[in-house]
Coordinates of N, CA and C in Angstrom, one line a residue:
Chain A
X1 N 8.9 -11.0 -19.8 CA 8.9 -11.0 -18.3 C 10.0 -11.9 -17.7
X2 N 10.6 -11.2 -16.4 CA 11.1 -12.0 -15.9 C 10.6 -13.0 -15.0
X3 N 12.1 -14.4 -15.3 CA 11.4 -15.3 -14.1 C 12.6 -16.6 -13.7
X4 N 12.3 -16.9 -11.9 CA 13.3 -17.9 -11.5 C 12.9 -18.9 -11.5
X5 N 13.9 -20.0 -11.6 CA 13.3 -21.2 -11.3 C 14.5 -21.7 -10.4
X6 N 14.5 -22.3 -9.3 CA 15.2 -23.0 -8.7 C 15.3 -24.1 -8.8
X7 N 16.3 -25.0 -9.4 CA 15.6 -26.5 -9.8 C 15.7 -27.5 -8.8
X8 N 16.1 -26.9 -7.5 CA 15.7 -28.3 -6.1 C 15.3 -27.4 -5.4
X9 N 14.5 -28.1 -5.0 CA 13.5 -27.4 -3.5 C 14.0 -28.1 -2.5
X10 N 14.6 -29.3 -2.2 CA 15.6 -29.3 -1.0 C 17.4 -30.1 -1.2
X11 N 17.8 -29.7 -0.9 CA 19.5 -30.5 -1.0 C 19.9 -30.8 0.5
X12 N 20.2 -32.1 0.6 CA 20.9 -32.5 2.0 C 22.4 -32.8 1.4
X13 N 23.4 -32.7 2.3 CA 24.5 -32.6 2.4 C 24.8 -32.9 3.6
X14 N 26.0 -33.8 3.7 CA 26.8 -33.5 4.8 C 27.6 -32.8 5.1
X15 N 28.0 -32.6 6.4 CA 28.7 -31.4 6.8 C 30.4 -31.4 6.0
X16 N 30.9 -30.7 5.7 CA 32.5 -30.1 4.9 C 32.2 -30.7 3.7
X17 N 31.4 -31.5 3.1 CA 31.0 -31.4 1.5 C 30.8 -30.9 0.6
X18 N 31.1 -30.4 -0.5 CA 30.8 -29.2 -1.0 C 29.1 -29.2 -1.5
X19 N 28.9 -28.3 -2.0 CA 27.4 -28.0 -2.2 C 26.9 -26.8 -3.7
X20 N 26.5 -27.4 -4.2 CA 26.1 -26.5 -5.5 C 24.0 -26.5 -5.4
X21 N 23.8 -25.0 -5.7 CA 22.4 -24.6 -5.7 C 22.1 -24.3 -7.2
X22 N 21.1 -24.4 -7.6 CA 21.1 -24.7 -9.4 C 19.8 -23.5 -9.0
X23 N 20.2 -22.1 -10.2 CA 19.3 -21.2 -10.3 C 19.5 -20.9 -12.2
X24 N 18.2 -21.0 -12.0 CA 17.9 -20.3 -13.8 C 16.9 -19.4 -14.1
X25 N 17.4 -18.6 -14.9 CA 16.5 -17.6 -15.0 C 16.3 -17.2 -16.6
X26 N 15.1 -16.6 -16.4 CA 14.8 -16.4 -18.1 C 14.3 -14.9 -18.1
X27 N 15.3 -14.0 -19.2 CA 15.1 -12.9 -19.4 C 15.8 -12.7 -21.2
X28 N 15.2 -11.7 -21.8 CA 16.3 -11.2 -23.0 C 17.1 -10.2 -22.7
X29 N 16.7 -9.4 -21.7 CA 17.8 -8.4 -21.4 C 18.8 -8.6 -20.4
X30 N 19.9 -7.7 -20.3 CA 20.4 -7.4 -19.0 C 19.8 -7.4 -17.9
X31 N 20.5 -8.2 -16.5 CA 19.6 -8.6 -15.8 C 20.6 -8.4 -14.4
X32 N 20.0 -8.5 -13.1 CA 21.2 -8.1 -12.2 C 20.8 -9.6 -11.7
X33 N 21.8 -10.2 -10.6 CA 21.2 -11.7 -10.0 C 21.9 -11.5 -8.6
X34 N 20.6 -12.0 -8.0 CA 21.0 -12.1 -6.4 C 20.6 -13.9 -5.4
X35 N 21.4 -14.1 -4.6 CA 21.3 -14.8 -3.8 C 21.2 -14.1 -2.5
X36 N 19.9 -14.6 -1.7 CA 19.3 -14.4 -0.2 C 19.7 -15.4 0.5
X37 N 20.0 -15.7 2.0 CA 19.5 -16.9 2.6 C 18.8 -16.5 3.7
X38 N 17.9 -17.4 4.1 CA 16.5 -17.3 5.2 C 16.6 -18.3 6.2
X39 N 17.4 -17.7 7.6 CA 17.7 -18.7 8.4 C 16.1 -18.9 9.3
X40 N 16.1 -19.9 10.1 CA 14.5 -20.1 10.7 C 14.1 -18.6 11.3
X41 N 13.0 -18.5 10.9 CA 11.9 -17.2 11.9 C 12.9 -15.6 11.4
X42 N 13.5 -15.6 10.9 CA 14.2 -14.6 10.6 C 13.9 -14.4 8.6
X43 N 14.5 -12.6 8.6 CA 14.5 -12.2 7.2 C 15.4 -12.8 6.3
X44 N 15.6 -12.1 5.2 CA 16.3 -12.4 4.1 C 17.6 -11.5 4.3
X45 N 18.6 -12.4 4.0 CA 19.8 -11.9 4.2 C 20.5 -11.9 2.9
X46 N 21.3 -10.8 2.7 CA 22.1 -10.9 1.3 C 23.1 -11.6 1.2
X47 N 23.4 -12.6 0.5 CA 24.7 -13.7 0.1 C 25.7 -13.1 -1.2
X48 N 25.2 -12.7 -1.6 CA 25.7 -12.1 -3.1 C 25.1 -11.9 -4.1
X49 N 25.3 -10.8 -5.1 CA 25.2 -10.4 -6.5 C 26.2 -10.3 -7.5
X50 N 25.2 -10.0 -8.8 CA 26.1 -9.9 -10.0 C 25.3 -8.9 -10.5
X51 N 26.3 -7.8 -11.2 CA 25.6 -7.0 -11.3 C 26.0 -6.6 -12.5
X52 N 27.4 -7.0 -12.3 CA 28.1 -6.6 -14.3 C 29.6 -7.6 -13.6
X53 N 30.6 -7.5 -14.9 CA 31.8 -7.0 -15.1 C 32.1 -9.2 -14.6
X54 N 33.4 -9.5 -13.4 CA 33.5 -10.5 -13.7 C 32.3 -11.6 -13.2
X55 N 32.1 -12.6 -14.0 CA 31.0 -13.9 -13.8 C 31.2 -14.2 -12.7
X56 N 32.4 -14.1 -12.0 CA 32.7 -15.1 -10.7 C 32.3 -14.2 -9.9
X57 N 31.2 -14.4 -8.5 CA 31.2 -13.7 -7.4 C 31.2 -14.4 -6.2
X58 N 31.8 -13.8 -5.5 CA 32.3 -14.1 -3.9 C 31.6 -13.1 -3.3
X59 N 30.5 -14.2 -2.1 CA 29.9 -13.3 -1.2 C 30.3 -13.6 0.2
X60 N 29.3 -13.4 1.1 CA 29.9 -13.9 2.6 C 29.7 -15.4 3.2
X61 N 30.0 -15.6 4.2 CA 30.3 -16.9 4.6 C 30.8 -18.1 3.8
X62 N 32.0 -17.7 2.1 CA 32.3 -18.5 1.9 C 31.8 -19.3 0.3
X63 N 30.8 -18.6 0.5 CA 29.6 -18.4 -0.7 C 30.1 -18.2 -2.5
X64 N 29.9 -18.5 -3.1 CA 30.5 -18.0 -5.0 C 29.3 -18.6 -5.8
X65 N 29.3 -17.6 -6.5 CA 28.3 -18.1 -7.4 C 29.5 -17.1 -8.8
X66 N 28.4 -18.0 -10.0 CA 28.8 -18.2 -11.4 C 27.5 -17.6 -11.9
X67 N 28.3 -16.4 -13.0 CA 27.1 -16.0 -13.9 C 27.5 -16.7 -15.4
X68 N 26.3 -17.2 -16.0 CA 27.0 -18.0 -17.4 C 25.5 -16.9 -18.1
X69 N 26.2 -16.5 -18.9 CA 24.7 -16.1 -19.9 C 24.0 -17.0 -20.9
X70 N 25.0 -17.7 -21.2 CA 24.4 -18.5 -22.7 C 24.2 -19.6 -22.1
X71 N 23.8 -20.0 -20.5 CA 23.0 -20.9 -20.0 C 22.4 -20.3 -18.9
X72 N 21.9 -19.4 -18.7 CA 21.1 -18.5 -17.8 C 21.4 -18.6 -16.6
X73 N 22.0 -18.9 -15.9 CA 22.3 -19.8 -15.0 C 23.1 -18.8 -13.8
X74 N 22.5 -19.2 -12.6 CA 23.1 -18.3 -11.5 C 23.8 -18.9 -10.4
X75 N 24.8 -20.3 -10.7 CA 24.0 -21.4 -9.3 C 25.6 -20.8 -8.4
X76 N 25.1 -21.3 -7.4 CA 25.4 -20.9 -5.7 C 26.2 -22.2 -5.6
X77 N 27.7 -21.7 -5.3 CA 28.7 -22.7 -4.9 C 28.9 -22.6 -3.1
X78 N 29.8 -23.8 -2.7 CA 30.5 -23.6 -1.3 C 31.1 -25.1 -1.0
X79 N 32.6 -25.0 -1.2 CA 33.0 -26.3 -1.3 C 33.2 -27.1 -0.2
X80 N 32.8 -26.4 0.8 CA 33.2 -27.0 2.5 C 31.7 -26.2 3.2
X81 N 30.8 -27.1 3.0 CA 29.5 -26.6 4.4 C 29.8 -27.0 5.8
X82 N 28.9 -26.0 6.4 CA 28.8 -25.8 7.7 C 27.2 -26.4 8.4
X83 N 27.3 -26.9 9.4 CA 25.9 -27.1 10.1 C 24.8 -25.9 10.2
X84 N 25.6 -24.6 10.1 CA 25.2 -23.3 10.8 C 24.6 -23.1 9.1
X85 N 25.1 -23.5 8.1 CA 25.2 -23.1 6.9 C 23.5 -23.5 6.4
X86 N 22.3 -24.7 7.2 CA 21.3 -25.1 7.3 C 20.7 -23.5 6.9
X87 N 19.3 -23.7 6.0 CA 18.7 -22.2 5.8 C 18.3 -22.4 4.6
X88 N 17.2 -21.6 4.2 CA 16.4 -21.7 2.9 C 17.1 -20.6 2.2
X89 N 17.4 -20.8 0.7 CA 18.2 -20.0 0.1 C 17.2 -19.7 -1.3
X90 N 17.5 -18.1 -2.0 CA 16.7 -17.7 -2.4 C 17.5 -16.8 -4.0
X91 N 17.1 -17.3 -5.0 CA 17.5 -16.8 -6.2 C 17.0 -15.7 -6.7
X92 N 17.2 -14.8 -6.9 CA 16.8 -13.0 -7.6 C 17.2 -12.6 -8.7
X93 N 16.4 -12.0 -9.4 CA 16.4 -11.2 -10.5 C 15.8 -10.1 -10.7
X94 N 16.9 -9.1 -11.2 CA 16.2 -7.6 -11.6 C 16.4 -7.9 -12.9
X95 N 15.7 -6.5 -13.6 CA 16.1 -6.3 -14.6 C 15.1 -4.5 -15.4
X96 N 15.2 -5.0 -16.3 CA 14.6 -3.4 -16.8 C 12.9 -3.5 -17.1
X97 N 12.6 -4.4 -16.9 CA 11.1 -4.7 -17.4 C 10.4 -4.2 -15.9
X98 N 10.8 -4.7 -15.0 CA 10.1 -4.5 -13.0 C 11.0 -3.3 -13.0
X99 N 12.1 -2.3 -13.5 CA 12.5 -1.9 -12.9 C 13.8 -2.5 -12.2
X100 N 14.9 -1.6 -12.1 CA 15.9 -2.7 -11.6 C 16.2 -2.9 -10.3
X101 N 15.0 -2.2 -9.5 CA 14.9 -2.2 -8.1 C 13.8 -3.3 -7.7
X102 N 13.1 -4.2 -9.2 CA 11.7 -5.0 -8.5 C 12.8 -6.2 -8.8
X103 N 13.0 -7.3 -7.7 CA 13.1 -8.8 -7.5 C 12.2 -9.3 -8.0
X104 N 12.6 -10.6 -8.7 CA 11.6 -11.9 -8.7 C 12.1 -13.0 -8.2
X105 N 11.6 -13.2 -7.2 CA 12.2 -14.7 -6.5 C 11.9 -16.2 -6.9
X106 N 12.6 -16.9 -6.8 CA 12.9 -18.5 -7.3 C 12.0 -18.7 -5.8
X107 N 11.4 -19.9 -6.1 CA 10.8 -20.8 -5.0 C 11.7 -21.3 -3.7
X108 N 12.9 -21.0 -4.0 CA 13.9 -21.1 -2.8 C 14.2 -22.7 -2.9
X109 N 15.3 -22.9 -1.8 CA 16.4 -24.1 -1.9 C 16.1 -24.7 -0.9
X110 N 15.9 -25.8 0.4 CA 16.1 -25.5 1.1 C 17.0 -26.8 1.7
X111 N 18.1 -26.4 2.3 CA 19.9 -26.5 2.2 C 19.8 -27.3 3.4
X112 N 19.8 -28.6 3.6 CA 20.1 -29.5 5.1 C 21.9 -29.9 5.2
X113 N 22.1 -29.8 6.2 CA 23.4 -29.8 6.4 C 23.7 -30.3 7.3
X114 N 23.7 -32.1 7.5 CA 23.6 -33.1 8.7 C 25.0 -33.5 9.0
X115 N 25.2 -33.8 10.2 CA 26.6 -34.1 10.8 C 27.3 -35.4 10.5
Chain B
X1 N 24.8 -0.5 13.4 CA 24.8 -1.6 12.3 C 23.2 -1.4 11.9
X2 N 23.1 -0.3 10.5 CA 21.7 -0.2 10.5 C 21.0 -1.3 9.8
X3 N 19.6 -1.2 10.5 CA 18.9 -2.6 10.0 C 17.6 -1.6 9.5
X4 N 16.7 -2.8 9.2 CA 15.2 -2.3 9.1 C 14.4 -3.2 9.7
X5 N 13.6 -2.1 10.6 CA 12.7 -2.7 11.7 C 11.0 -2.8 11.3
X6 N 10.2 -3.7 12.2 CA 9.2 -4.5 11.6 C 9.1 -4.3 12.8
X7 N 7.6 -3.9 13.0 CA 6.5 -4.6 14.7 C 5.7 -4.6 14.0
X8 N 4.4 -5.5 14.5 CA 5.3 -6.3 15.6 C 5.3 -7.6 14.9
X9 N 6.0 -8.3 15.8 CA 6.8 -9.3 15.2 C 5.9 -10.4 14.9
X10 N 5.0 -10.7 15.5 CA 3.5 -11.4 15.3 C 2.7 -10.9 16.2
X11 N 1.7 -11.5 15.4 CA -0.1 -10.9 15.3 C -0.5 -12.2 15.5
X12 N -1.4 -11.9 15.9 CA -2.9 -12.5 15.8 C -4.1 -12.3 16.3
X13 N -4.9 -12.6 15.1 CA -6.2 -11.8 15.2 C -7.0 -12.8 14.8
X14 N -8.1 -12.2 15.0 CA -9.3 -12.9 14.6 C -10.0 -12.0 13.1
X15 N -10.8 -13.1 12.1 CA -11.3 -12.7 10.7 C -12.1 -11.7 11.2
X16 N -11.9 -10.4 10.5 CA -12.6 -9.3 10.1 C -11.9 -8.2 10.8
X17 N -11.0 -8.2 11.5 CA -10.2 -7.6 13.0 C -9.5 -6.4 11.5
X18 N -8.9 -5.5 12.0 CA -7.9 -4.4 11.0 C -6.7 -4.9 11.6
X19 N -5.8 -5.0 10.9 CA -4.0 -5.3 11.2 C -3.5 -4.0 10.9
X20 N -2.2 -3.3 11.3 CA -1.3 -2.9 10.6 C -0.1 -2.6 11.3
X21 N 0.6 -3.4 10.0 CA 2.4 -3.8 10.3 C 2.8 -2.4 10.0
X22 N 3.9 -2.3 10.6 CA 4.8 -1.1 10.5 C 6.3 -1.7 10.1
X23 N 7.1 -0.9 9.6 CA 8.1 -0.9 9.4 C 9.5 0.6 9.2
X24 N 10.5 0.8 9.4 CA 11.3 1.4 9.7 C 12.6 1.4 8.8
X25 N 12.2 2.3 7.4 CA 13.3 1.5 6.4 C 14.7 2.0 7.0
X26 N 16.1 1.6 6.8 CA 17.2 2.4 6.4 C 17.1 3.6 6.8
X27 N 18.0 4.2 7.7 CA 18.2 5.8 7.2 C 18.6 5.6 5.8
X28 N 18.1 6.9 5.5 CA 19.0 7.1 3.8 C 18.6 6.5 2.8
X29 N 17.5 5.6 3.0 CA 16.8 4.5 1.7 C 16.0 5.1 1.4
X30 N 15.4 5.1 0.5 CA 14.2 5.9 -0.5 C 13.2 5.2 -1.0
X31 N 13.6 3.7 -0.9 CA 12.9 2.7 -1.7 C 12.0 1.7 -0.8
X32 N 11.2 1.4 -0.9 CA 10.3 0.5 0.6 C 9.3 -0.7 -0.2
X33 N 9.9 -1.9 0.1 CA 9.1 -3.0 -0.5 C 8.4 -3.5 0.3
X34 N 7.3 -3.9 0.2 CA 6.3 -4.9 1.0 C 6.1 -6.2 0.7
X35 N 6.6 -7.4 1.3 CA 6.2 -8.6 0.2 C 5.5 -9.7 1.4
X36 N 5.0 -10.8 0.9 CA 4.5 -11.9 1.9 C 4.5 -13.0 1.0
X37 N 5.0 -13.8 2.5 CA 5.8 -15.3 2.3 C 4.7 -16.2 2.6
X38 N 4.6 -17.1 1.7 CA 3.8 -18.0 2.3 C 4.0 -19.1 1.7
X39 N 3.7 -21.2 2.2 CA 4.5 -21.9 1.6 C 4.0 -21.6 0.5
X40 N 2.5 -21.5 0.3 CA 2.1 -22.2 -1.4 C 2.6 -21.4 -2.4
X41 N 2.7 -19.9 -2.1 CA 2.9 -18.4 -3.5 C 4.3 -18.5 -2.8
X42 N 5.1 -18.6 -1.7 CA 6.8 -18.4 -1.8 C 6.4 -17.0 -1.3
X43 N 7.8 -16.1 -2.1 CA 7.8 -14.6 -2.1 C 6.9 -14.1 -2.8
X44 N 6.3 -12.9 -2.4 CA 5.2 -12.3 -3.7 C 5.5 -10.5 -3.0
X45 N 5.8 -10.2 -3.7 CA 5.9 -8.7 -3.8 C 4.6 -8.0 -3.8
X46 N 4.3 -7.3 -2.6 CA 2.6 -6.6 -2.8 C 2.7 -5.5 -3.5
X47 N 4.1 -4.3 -3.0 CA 3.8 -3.1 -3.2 C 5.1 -2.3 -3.4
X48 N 6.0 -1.3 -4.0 CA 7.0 -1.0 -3.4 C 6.4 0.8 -3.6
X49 N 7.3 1.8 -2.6 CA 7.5 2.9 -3.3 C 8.8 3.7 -3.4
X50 N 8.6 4.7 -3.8 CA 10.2 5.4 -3.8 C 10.2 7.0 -3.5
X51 N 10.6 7.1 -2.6 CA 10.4 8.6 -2.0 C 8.9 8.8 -1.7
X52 N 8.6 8.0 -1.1 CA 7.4 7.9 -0.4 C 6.2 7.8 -1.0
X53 N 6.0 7.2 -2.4 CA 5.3 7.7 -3.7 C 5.0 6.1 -4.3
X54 N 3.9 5.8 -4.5 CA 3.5 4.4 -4.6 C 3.8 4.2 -6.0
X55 N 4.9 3.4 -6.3 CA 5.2 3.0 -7.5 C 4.2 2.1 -8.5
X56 N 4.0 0.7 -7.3 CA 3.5 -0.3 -7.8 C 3.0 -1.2 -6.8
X57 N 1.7 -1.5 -7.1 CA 1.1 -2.1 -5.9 C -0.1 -2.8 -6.7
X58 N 0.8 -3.7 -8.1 CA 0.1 -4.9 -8.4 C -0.6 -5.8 -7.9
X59 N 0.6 -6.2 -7.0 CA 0.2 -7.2 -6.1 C -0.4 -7.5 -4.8
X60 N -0.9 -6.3 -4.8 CA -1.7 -6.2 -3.6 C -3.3 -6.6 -3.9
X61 N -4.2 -7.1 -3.3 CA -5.6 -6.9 -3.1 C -6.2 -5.6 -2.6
X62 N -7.1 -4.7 -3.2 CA -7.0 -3.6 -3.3 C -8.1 -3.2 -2.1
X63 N -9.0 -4.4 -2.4 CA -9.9 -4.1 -1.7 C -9.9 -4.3 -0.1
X64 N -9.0 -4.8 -0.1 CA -8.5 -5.2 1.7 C -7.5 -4.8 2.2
X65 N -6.7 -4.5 1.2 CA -4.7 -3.9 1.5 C -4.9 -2.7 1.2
X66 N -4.1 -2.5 2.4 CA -3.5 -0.3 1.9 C -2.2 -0.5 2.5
X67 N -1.4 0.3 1.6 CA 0.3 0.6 1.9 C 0.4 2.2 1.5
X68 N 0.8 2.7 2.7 CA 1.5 3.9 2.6 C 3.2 4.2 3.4
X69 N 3.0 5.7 3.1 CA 4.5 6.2 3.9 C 4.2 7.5 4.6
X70 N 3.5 7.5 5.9 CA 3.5 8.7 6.2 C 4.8 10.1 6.2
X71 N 5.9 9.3 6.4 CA 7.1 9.8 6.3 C 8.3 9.0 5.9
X72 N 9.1 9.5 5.9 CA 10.9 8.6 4.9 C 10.5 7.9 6.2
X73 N 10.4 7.6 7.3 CA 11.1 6.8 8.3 C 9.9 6.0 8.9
X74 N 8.5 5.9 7.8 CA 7.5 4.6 8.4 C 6.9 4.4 6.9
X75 N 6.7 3.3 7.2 CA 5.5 2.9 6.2 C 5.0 1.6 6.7
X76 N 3.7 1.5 6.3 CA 2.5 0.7 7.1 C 1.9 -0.1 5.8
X77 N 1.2 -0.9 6.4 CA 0.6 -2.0 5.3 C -0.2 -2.3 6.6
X78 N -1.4 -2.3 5.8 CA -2.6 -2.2 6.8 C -3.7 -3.4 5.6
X79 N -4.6 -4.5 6.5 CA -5.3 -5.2 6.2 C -6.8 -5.0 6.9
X80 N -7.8 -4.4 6.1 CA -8.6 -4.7 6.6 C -10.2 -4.7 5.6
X81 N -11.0 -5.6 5.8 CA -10.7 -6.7 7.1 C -9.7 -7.5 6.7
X82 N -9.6 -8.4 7.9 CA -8.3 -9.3 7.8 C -9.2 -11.2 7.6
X83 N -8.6 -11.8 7.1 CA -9.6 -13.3 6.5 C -8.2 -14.1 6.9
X84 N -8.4 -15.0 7.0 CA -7.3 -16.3 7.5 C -6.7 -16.4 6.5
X85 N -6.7 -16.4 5.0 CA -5.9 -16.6 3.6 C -5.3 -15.2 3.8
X86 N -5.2 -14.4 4.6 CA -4.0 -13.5 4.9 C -2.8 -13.6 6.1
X87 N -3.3 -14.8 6.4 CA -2.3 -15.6 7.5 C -0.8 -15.9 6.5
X88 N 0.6 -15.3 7.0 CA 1.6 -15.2 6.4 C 2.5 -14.6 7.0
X89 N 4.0 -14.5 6.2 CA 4.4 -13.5 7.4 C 5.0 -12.4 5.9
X90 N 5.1 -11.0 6.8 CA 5.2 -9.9 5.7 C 6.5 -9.4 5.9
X91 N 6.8 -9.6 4.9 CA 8.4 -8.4 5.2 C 8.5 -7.7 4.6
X92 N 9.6 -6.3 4.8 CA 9.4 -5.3 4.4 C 11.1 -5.1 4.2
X93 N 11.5 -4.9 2.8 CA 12.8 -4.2 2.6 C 13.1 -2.7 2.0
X94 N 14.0 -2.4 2.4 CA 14.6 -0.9 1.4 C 15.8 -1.1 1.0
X95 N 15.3 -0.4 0.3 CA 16.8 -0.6 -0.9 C 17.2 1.4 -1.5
X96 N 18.4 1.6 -1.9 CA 18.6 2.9 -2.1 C 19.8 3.2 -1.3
X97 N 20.1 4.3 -1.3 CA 21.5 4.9 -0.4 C 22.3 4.7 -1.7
X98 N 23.4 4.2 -1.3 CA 24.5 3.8 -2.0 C 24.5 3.0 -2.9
X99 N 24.0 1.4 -2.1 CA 23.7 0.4 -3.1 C 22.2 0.4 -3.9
X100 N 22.2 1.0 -4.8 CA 21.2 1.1 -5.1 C 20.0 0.1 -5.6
X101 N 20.8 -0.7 -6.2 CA 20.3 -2.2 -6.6 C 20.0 -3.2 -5.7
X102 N 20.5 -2.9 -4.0 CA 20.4 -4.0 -3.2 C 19.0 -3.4 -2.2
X103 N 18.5 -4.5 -1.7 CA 17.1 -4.7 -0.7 C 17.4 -5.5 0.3
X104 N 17.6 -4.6 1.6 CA 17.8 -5.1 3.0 C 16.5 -5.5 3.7
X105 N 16.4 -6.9 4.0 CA 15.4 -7.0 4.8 C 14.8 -7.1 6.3
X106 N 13.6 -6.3 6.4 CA 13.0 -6.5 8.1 C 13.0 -8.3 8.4
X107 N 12.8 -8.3 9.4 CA 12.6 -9.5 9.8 C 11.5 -10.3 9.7
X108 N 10.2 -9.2 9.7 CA 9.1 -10.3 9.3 C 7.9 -10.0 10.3
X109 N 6.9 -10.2 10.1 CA 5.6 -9.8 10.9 C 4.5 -11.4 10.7
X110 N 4.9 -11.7 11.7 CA 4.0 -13.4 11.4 C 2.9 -12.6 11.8
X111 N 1.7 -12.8 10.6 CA 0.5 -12.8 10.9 C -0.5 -14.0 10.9
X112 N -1.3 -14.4 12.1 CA -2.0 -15.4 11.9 C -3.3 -14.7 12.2
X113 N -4.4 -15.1 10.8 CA -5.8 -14.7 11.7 C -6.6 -15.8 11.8
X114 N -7.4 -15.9 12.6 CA -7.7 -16.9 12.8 C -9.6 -17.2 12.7

């Protein structure tokens, strides 16, 4: 079975510092990986995936994340934060066991970004 | 700029009362997840289906939860009765079309019962 682990449940930063999110996940197969973020009172928004082909992915607002396999590892870069950038962030995994349409989500990040 | 829609946006009810959230996947999505957020369980997936057809609904409580799709363009998640340990908020994605591997999310249905 699959499964996330986020390894901080909160990161404060200051603002234009850069920022790394630590996701790990445990599967033996092929696996797809996603980053969400969850601004207050509002849904899940898509930041980026990996789905194949290169490890490095660039999503929006600035966002990269690294796929490493032979350390499971999904983590969520951004070398310059924003105040706006504040939001609980969320690690995903498909794969062939759920189906490559069922997520399992990490307990989420949640990303302070003080002036 | 298509989204997917959720009413209503909060509830509240009193224990024993029937709920049911609605949602409005994607044109062109086939795929419809149900899940609820809450601090202690996080994300939990109740239910999903595809082409209107209940795939998996593990995670649901059976005896209090129903999730259907009257048609491509609703599906409902209905609680009843409703107990305060169903105070959370529910959201509902689809996924399908083009990207097939991605899940767009509603916004969320704060339910409090009280």
């Amino acid at each position: 079975a699959q499964s996330v682990t986020q390894l901080d449940s909160q990161v404060p930063v200051f603002e234009e510092a850069p920022v790394e999110l630590r996701c790990n996940y445990s599967s033996s197969v092929s696996v797809y990986l996603f980053w969400y973020v969850q601004y207050p009172n509002q849904g899940l928004q898509l930041l980026l995936k990996y789905l194949s082909g290169s490890t490095l992915v660039k999503g929006i607002n600035g966002f990269e994340a690294e796929f490493n396999k032979s350390q499971t590892s999904f983590h969520l870069r951004k070398p310059s934060v924003h105040i706006s950038d504040t939001a609980e962030y969320f690690c995903a995994v498909s794969g062939p066991s759920g189906g490559y349409n069922k997520l399992i989500f990490g307990a989420g990040t949640r990303l302070a970004v003080h002036p | 700029d298509a989204r997917v829609t959720q009413t209503p946006r909060h509830k509240v009810t009193e224990m024993g009362q029937e709920v049911t959230m609605r949602c409005q996947p994607i044109l062109g999505h086939n795929t419809v997840f149900w899940y609820r957020q809450t601090m202690m369980q996080g994300l939990e997936l109740l239910a999903y289906f595809r082409n209107r057809a209940p795939l998996d609904d593990s995670g649901m409580p059976k005896d209090r939860f129903s999730a259907e799709m009257p048609d491509a363009t609703l599906a409902t998640l209905k609680i009843q009765p409703s107990e305060p340990r169903d105070s959370a908020v529910y959201f509902c994605a689809s996924g399908g079309g083009q990207e097939t591997d991605t899940q767009y999310f509603g916004p969320g249905t704060r339910l409090t019962v009280l």
